[in-house]
Short mmCIF file of N, CA, C and O in Angstrom, two decimals:
data_model
loop_
_atom_site.label_atom_id
_atom_site.label_comp_id
_atom_site.label_asym_id
_atom_site.label_seq_id
_atom_site.Cartn_x
_atom_site.Cartn_y
_atom_site.Cartn_z
N MET A 109 -151.12 127.09 -55.94
CA MET A 109 -150.46 125.97 -55.33
C MET A 109 -151.45 125.27 -54.31
O MET A 109 -152.02 126.00 -53.61
N THR A 110 -151.15 123.96 -54.40
CA THR A 110 -151.92 123.24 -53.54
C THR A 110 -151.36 123.10 -52.05
O THR A 110 -150.21 123.22 -51.97
N PRO A 111 -152.09 122.60 -51.16
CA PRO A 111 -151.66 122.56 -49.73
C PRO A 111 -150.35 121.59 -49.62
O PRO A 111 -149.45 121.78 -49.03
N LEU A 112 -150.55 120.49 -50.60
CA LEU A 112 -149.37 119.44 -50.52
C LEU A 112 -148.26 120.29 -51.01
O LEU A 112 -147.07 119.93 -50.57
N GLN A 113 -148.14 120.82 -52.10
CA GLN A 113 -147.22 121.58 -52.68
C GLN A 113 -146.37 122.63 -51.77
O GLN A 113 -145.30 122.74 -51.55
N LEU A 114 -147.32 123.43 -51.10
CA LEU A 114 -146.86 124.29 -50.11
C LEU A 114 -146.13 123.68 -49.02
O LEU A 114 -145.23 124.45 -48.38
N GLU A 115 -146.53 122.43 -48.58
CA GLU A 115 -145.88 121.71 -47.39
C GLU A 115 -144.75 120.87 -47.86
O GLU A 115 -144.19 120.36 -47.05
N GLY A 116 -144.40 120.92 -49.21
CA GLY A 116 -143.14 120.25 -49.74
C GLY A 116 -143.53 118.73 -49.89
O GLY A 116 -142.52 117.98 -49.93
N HIS A 117 -144.63 118.43 -50.11
CA HIS A 117 -144.99 117.06 -50.19
C HIS A 117 -145.44 116.84 -51.72
O HIS A 117 -145.87 115.59 -51.97
N ALA A 118 -145.23 117.78 -52.60
CA ALA A 118 -145.67 117.49 -53.99
C ALA A 118 -144.94 118.35 -54.87
O ALA A 118 -144.51 119.53 -54.31
N CYS A 119 -144.73 118.03 -56.03
CA CYS A 119 -143.93 118.89 -56.98
C CYS A 119 -144.54 120.13 -57.35
O CYS A 119 -145.72 120.14 -57.73
N ILE A 120 -143.85 121.16 -57.46
CA ILE A 120 -144.51 122.60 -57.73
C ILE A 120 -144.65 122.68 -59.25
O ILE A 120 -145.16 123.64 -59.74
N ARG A 121 -143.93 121.76 -59.87
CA ARG A 121 -144.11 121.90 -61.50
C ARG A 121 -145.31 121.09 -61.98
O ARG A 121 -146.08 121.65 -62.79
N CYS A 122 -145.28 119.86 -61.58
CA CYS A 122 -146.29 118.87 -62.26
C CYS A 122 -147.59 118.65 -61.17
O CYS A 122 -148.49 118.06 -61.58
N GLY A 123 -147.23 118.79 -59.83
CA GLY A 123 -148.22 118.62 -58.72
C GLY A 123 -148.33 117.18 -58.22
O GLY A 123 -149.04 116.84 -57.28
N ARG A 124 -147.65 116.36 -58.77
CA ARG A 124 -147.45 114.95 -58.42
C ARG A 124 -146.91 114.82 -56.95
O ARG A 124 -145.89 115.29 -56.47
N ALA A 125 -147.93 114.07 -55.99
CA ALA A 125 -147.52 113.79 -54.63
C ALA A 125 -146.10 112.97 -54.55
O ALA A 125 -146.02 112.03 -55.42
N PHE A 126 -145.19 113.41 -53.74
CA PHE A 126 -144.08 112.63 -53.51
C PHE A 126 -144.46 111.37 -52.76
O PHE A 126 -145.30 111.59 -51.66
N ILE A 127 -143.87 110.14 -52.94
CA ILE A 127 -144.10 108.83 -52.32
C ILE A 127 -142.83 108.23 -51.94
O ILE A 127 -141.82 108.69 -52.42
N PRO A 128 -142.73 107.31 -50.88
CA PRO A 128 -141.55 106.68 -50.68
C PRO A 128 -140.99 106.10 -51.87
O PRO A 128 -141.60 105.53 -52.84
N GLY A 129 -139.45 106.50 -51.99
CA GLY A 129 -138.80 106.10 -53.10
C GLY A 129 -138.74 107.29 -54.34
O GLY A 129 -137.92 107.06 -55.10
N SER A 130 -139.56 108.17 -54.13
CA SER A 130 -139.39 109.18 -55.19
C SER A 130 -138.49 110.20 -54.71
O SER A 130 -138.04 110.12 -53.72
N THR A 131 -137.91 110.93 -55.71
CA THR A 131 -136.89 111.94 -55.35
C THR A 131 -137.23 113.35 -55.73
O THR A 131 -138.16 113.62 -56.65
N SER A 132 -136.79 114.29 -54.97
CA SER A 132 -137.20 115.71 -55.10
C SER A 132 -136.05 116.53 -54.74
O SER A 132 -135.14 116.11 -54.26
N ALA A 133 -136.07 117.69 -55.24
CA ALA A 133 -134.97 118.60 -55.20
C ALA A 133 -135.46 120.04 -54.79
O ALA A 133 -136.62 120.27 -55.28
N PRO A 134 -134.86 120.89 -53.96
CA PRO A 134 -135.29 122.18 -53.66
C PRO A 134 -135.43 123.00 -54.97
O PRO A 134 -134.51 122.87 -55.87
N ASP A 135 -136.42 123.77 -55.08
CA ASP A 135 -136.77 124.52 -56.31
C ASP A 135 -137.19 125.97 -55.99
O ASP A 135 -138.22 126.36 -56.64
N GLY A 136 -136.82 126.53 -54.92
CA GLY A 136 -137.24 127.83 -54.59
C GLY A 136 -137.98 127.91 -53.29
O GLY A 136 -138.18 127.11 -52.40
N TYR A 137 -138.60 129.28 -52.94
CA TYR A 137 -139.19 129.46 -51.91
C TYR A 137 -140.67 130.15 -52.26
O TYR A 137 -140.78 130.80 -53.26
N SER A 138 -141.68 130.00 -51.35
CA SER A 138 -142.93 130.61 -51.60
C SER A 138 -142.82 131.90 -51.05
O SER A 138 -141.79 132.42 -50.41
N ASP A 139 -144.01 132.85 -51.25
CA ASP A 139 -143.95 134.10 -50.89
C ASP A 139 -143.77 134.30 -49.36
O ASP A 139 -143.28 135.28 -48.84
N ASP A 140 -144.21 133.33 -48.62
CA ASP A 140 -144.17 133.42 -47.13
C ASP A 140 -142.90 132.60 -46.60
O ASP A 140 -142.79 132.29 -45.41
N GLY A 141 -141.91 132.29 -47.52
CA GLY A 141 -140.62 131.72 -46.93
C GLY A 141 -140.47 130.15 -47.00
O GLY A 141 -139.65 129.63 -46.46
N ARG A 142 -141.51 129.46 -47.27
CA ARG A 142 -141.57 128.12 -47.43
C ARG A 142 -140.77 127.42 -48.47
O ARG A 142 -140.75 128.04 -49.49
N GLN A 143 -139.89 126.45 -48.17
CA GLN A 143 -138.94 125.89 -49.31
C GLN A 143 -140.03 124.93 -50.06
O GLN A 143 -140.66 124.17 -49.59
N LEU A 144 -139.84 125.15 -51.48
CA LEU A 144 -140.64 124.36 -52.28
C LEU A 144 -139.75 123.19 -52.95
O LEU A 144 -138.50 123.51 -53.24
N PHE A 145 -140.23 122.30 -53.40
CA PHE A 145 -139.61 121.30 -54.11
C PHE A 145 -140.18 120.87 -55.43
O PHE A 145 -141.57 121.11 -55.73
N ALA A 146 -139.38 120.10 -56.28
CA ALA A 146 -139.74 119.70 -57.65
C ALA A 146 -139.31 118.16 -57.86
O ALA A 146 -138.27 117.90 -57.03
N CYS A 147 -139.82 117.42 -58.70
CA CYS A 147 -139.28 116.16 -59.07
C CYS A 147 -137.96 116.17 -59.53
O CYS A 147 -137.52 117.10 -59.96
N SER A 148 -137.10 115.12 -59.26
CA SER A 148 -135.68 115.15 -59.79
C SER A 148 -135.30 113.73 -59.90
O SER A 148 -136.06 112.77 -59.76
N ALA A 149 -134.07 113.55 -60.62
CA ALA A 149 -133.34 112.36 -60.64
C ALA A 149 -134.16 111.32 -61.35
O ALA A 149 -134.21 110.19 -61.05
N GLY A 150 -134.88 111.83 -62.54
CA GLY A 150 -135.48 110.95 -63.51
C GLY A 150 -136.90 110.51 -62.92
O GLY A 150 -137.37 109.50 -63.39
N TRP A 151 -137.39 111.13 -61.84
CA TRP A 151 -138.72 110.58 -61.51
C TRP A 151 -139.83 111.69 -61.75
O TRP A 151 -139.46 112.96 -61.60
N GLY A 152 -140.94 111.40 -62.01
CA GLY A 152 -141.88 112.39 -62.10
C GLY A 152 -141.77 113.29 -63.40
O GLY A 152 -141.37 112.74 -64.53
N CYS A 153 -141.93 114.55 -63.34
CA CYS A 153 -141.81 115.40 -64.44
C CYS A 153 -140.47 115.59 -64.93
O CYS A 153 -140.22 116.03 -65.90
N SER A 154 -139.45 115.13 -64.16
CA SER A 154 -138.15 115.39 -64.43
C SER A 154 -137.59 114.16 -65.28
O SER A 154 -136.42 114.22 -66.00
N ALA A 155 -138.33 113.20 -65.31
CA ALA A 155 -138.02 111.83 -66.08
C ALA A 155 -137.92 112.11 -67.54
O ALA A 155 -138.76 112.97 -68.16
N GLU A 156 -136.93 111.76 -68.23
CA GLU A 156 -136.72 111.90 -69.71
C GLU A 156 -137.61 110.75 -70.28
O GLU A 156 -137.70 109.63 -69.88
N LEU A 157 -138.21 111.21 -71.49
CA LEU A 157 -139.15 110.07 -72.11
C LEU A 157 -138.09 109.25 -72.96
O LEU A 157 -137.06 109.66 -73.43
N PRO A 158 -138.48 107.96 -73.01
CA PRO A 158 -137.43 107.11 -73.81
C PRO A 158 -137.44 107.33 -75.12
O PRO A 158 -138.54 107.80 -75.68
N GLU A 159 -136.48 107.13 -75.74
CA GLU A 159 -136.28 107.44 -77.31
C GLU A 159 -137.22 106.31 -78.05
O GLU A 159 -137.39 105.11 -77.55
N GLU A 160 -138.03 106.79 -79.04
CA GLU A 160 -138.79 105.90 -79.77
C GLU A 160 -137.88 105.08 -80.78
O GLU A 160 -136.91 105.76 -81.25
N LYS A 161 -138.10 103.72 -80.80
CA LYS A 161 -137.46 103.14 -81.64
C LYS A 161 -138.20 102.80 -83.00
O LYS A 161 -139.41 102.79 -83.05
N PRO A 162 -137.44 102.83 -84.17
CA PRO A 162 -138.13 102.78 -85.59
C PRO A 162 -138.91 101.54 -85.79
O PRO A 162 -138.58 100.52 -85.08
#
């Protein structure tokens, strides 16, 4: 885990730093009790890929 991830400022799944306007959701706790977050609501690694058109 990076320092940003451990401080709740980056996704614990993809590592992307959260910026104003991004969304995150609680996703567990570190060994030392820090709350961890992951991308959510269609942002970052939680975003669904658009369907390919034929």
